[in-house]
XYZ file of N, CA and C in Angstrom:
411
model
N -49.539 -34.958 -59.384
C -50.294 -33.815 -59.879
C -50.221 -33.843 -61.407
N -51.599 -33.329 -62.229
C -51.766 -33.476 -63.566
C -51.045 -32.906 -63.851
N -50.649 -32.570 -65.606
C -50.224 -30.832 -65.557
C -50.887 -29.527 -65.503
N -52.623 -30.005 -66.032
C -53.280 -29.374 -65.801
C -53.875 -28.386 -64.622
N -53.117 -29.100 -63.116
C -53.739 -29.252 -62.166
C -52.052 -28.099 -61.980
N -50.798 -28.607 -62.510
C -49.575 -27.917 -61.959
C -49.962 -26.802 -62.630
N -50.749 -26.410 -64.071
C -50.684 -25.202 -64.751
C -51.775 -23.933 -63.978
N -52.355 -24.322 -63.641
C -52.954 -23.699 -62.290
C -52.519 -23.373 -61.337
N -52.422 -24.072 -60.879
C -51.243 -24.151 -59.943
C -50.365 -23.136 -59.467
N -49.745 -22.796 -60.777
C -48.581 -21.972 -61.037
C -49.132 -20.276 -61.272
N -50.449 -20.125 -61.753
C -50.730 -19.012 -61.868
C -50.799 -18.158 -60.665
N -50.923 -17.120 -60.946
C -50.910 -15.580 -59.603
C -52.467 -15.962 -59.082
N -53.347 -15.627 -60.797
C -54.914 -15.381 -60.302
C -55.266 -16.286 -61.552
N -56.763 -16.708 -60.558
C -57.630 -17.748 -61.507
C -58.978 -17.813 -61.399
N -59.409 -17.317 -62.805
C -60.756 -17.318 -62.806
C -61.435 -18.716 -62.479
N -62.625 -18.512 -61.366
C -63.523 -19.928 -61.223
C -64.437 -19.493 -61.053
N -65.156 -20.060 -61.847
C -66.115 -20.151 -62.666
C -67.219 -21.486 -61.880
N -68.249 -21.119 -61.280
C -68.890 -21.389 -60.516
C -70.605 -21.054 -61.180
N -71.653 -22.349 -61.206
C -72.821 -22.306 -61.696
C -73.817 -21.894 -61.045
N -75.058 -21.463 -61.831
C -76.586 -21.246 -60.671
C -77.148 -22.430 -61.289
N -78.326 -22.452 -60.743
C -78.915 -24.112 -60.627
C -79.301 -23.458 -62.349
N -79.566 -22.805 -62.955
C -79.936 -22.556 -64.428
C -78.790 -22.771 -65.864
N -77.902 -23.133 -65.118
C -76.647 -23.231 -66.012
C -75.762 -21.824 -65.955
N -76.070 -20.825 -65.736
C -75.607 -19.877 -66.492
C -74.344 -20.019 -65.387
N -73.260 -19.594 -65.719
C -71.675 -19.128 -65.119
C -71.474 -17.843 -64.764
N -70.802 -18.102 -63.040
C -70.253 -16.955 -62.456
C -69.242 -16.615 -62.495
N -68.282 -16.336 -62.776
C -66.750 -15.899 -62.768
C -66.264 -14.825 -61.736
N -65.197 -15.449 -60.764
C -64.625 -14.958 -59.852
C -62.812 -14.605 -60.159
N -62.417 -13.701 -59.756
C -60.819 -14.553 -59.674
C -60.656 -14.425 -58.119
N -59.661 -15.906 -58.651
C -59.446 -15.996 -57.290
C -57.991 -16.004 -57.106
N -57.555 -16.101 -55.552
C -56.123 -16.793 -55.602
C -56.299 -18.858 -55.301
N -54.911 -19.110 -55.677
C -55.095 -20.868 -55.846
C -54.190 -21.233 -55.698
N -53.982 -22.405 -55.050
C -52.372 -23.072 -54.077
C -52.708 -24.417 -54.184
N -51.546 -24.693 -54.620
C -51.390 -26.598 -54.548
C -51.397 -27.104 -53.764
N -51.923 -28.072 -53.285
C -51.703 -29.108 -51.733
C -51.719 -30.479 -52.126
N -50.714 -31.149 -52.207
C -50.472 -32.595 -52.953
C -51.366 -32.406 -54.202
N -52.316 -33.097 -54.538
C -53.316 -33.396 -55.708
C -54.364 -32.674 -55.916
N -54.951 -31.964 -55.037
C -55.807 -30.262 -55.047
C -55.076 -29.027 -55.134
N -56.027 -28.552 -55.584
C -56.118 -26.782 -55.828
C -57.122 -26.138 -54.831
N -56.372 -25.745 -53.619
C -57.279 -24.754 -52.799
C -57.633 -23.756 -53.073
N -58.629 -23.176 -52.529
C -59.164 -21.627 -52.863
C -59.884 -21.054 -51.011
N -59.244 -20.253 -50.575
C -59.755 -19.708 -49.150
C -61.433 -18.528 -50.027
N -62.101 -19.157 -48.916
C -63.297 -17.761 -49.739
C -63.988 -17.476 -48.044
N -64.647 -16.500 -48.373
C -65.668 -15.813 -47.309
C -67.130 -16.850 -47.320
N -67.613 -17.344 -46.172
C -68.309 -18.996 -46.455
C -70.180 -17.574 -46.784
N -70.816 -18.141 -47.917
C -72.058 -17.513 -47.515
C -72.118 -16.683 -48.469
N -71.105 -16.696 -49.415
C -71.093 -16.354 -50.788
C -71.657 -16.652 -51.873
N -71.550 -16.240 -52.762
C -72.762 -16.572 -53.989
C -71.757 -17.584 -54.596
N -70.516 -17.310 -54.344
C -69.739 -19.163 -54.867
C -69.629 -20.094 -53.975
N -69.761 -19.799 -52.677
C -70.142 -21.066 -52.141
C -71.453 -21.240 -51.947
N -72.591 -20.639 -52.031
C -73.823 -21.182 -52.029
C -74.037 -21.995 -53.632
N -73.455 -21.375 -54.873
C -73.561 -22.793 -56.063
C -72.701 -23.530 -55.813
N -71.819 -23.543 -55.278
C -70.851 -24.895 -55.290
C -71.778 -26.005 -53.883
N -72.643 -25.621 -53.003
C -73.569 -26.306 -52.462
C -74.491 -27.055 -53.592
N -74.825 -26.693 -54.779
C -75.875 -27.334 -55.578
C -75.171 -28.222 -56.979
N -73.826 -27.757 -57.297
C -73.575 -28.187 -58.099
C -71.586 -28.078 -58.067
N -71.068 -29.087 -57.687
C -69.568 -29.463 -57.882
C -69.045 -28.713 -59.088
N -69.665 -28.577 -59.841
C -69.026 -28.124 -61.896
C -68.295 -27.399 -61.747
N -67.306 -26.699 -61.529
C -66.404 -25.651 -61.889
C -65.699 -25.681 -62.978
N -65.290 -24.702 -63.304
C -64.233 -23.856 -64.497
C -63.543 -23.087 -64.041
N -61.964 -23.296 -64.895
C -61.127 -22.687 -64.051
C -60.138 -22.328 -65.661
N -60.031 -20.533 -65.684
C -58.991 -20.489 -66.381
C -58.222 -19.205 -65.838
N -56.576 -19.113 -66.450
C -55.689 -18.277 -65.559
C -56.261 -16.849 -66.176
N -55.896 -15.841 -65.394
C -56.468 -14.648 -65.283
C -55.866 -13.474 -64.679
N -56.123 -12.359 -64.700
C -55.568 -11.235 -63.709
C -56.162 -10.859 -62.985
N -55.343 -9.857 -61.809
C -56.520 -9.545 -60.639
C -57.619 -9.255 -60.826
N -58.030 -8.883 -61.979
C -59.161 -7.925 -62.052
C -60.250 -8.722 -62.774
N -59.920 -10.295 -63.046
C -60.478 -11.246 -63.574
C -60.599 -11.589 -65.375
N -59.498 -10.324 -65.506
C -59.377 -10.299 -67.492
C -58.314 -11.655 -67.524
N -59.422 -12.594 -68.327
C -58.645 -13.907 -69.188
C -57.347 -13.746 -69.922
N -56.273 -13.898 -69.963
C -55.511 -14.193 -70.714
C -55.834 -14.449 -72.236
N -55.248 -13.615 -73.093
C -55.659 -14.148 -74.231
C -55.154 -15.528 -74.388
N -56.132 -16.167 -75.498
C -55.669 -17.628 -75.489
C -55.650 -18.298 -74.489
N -55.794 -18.141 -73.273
C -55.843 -19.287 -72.048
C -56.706 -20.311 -72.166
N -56.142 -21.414 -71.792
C -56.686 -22.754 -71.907
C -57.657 -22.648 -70.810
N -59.107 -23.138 -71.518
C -59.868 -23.573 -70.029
C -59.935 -25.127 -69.380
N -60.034 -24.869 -68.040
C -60.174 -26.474 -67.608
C -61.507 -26.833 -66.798
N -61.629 -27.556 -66.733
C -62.964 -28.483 -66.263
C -62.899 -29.192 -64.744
N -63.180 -28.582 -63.642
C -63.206 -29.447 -62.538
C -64.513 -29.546 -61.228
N -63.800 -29.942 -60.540
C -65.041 -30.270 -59.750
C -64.454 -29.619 -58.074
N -65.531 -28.905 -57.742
C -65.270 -28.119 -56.429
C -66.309 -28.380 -55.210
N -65.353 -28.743 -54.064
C -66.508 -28.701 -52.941
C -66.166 -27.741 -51.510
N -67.330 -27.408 -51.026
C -66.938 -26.743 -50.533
C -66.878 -26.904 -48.408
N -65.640 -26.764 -48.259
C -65.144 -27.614 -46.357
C -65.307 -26.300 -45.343
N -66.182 -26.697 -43.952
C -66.129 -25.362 -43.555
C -65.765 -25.861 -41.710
N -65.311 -27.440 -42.290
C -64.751 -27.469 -40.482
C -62.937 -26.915 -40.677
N -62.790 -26.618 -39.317
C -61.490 -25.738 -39.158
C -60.151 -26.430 -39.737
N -59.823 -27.584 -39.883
C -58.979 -28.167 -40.414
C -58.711 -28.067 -41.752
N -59.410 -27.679 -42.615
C -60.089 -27.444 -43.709
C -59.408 -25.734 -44.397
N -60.093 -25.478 -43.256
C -59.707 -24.104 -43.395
C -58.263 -23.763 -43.338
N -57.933 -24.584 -42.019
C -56.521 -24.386 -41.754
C -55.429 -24.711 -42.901
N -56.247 -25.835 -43.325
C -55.529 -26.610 -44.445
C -55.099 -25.205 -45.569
N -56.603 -24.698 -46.087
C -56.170 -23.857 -47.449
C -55.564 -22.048 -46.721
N -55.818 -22.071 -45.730
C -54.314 -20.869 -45.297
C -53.457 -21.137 -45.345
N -52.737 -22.294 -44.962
C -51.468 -22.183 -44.681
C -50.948 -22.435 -46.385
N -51.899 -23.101 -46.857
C -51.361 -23.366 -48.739
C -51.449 -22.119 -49.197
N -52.200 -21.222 -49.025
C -52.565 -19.667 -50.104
C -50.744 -19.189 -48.957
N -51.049 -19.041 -47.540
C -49.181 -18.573 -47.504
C -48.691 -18.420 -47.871
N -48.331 -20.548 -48.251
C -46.819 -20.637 -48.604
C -46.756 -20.229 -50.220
N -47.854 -19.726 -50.516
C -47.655 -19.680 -51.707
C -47.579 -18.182 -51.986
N -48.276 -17.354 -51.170
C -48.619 -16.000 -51.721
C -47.440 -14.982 -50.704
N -47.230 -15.485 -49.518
C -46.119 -15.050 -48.364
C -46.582 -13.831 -48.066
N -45.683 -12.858 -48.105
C -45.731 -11.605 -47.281
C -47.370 -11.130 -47.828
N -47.740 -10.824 -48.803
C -48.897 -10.246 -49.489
C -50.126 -11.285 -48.245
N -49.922 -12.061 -48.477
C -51.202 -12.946 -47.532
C -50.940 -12.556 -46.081
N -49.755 -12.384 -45.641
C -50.354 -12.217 -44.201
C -50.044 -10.669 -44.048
N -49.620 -9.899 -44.913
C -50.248 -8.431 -44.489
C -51.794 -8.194 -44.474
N -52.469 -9.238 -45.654
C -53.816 -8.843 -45.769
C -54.654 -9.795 -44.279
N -54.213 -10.442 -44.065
C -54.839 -11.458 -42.891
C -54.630 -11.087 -41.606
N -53.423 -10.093 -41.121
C -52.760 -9.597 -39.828
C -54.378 -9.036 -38.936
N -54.891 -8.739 -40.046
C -55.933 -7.680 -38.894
C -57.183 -8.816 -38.892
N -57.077 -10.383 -39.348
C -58.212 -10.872 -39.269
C -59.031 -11.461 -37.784
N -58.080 -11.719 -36.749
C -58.443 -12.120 -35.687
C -59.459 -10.547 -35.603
N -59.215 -9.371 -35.289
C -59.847 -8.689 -34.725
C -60.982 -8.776 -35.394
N -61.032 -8.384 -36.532
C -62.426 -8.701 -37.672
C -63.318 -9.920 -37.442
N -62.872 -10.917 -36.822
C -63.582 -12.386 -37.094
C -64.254 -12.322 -35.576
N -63.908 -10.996 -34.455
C -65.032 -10.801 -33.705
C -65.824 -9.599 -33.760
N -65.951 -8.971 -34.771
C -66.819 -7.936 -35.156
C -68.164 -8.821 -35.401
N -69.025 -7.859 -35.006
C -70.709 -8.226 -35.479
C -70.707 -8.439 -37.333
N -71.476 -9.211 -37.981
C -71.554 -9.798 -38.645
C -70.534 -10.400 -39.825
N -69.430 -10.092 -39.232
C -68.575 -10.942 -39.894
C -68.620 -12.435 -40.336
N -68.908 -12.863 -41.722
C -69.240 -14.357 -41.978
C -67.840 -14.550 -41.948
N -67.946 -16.081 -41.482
C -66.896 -17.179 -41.408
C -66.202 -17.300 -42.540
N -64.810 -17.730 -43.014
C -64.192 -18.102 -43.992
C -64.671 -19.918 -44.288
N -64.217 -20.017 -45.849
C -64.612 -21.618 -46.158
C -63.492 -22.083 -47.061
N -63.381 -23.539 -46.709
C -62.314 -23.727 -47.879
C -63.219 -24.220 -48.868
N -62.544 -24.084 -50.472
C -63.210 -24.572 -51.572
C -62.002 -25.470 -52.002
N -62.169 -26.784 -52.285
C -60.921 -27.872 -52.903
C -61.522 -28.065 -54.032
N -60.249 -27.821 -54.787
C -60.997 -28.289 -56.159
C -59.960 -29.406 -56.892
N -60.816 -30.457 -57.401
C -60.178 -31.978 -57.623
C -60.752 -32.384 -59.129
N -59.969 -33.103 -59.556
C -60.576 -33.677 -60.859
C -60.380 -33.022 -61.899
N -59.230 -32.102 -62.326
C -58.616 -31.043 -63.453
C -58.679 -32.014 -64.626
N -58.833 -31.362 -65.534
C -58.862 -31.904 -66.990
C -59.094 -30.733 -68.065
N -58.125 -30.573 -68.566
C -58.239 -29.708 -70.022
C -59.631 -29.624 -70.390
N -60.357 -28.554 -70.936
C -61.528 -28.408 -71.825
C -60.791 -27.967 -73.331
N -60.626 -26.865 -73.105
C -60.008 -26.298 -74.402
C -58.475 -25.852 -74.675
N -58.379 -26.187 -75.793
C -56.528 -25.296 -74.852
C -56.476 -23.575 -75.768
């Protein structure tokens, strides 16, 4: 793992930063968990970040708070995101947001079986994101 990739890594919350086919940037925060050489991200599949990450890999990623306020001075980084929606996939970036987030993740997840048979409940997706590299520091 880069350090770029561990400095992420390590954060609580992280803004990603996700394109429309026009260039312009979306900014999310998210939560983000290491898995060997990726940075997972669990999202709701059918989203406006996973429908641009369908047209364009580009992401941006800098550390952040819940509420998506940048860190002053935070370094931004440059990567590339795709987005997995068979179950292994999925399985993969739960059990990483877990081990990483613990009690907080599965109080919020306890009630998801019942939810995931409610009428229009969209599917969850994993987003992997690979290829970290400093932009700015």
């Amino acid at each position: 793992m880069n350090d770029a990739t561990r400095l992420l890594a390590e954060q609580q919350y992280v803004e990603l930063t996700t394109f429309r086919r026009n260039g312009i940037g979306v900014a999310t925060p998210v939560w983000i968990a290491p898995d060997g050489e990726d940075l997972l991200i669990v999202s709701v599949d059918n989203t406006g970040k996973t429908k641009r990450l369908g047209h364009t890999a580009r992401v941006e990623l800098r550390p952040c708070d819940l509420r998506g306020n940048v860190v002053p001075h935070a370094p931004r980084y440059a990567a590339r995101a795709t987005v997995h929606r068979d179950r292994a996939a999925i399985a993969r970036v739960k059990k990483a947001i877990g081990a990483k987030y613990g009690w907080w993740y599965r109080a919020l997840t306890t009630v998801e079986p019942v939810l995931n048979r409610m009428p229009g409940r969209k599917p969850r997706a994993a987003i992997v994101v690979t290829d970290v590299e400093l932009l700015e520091p």
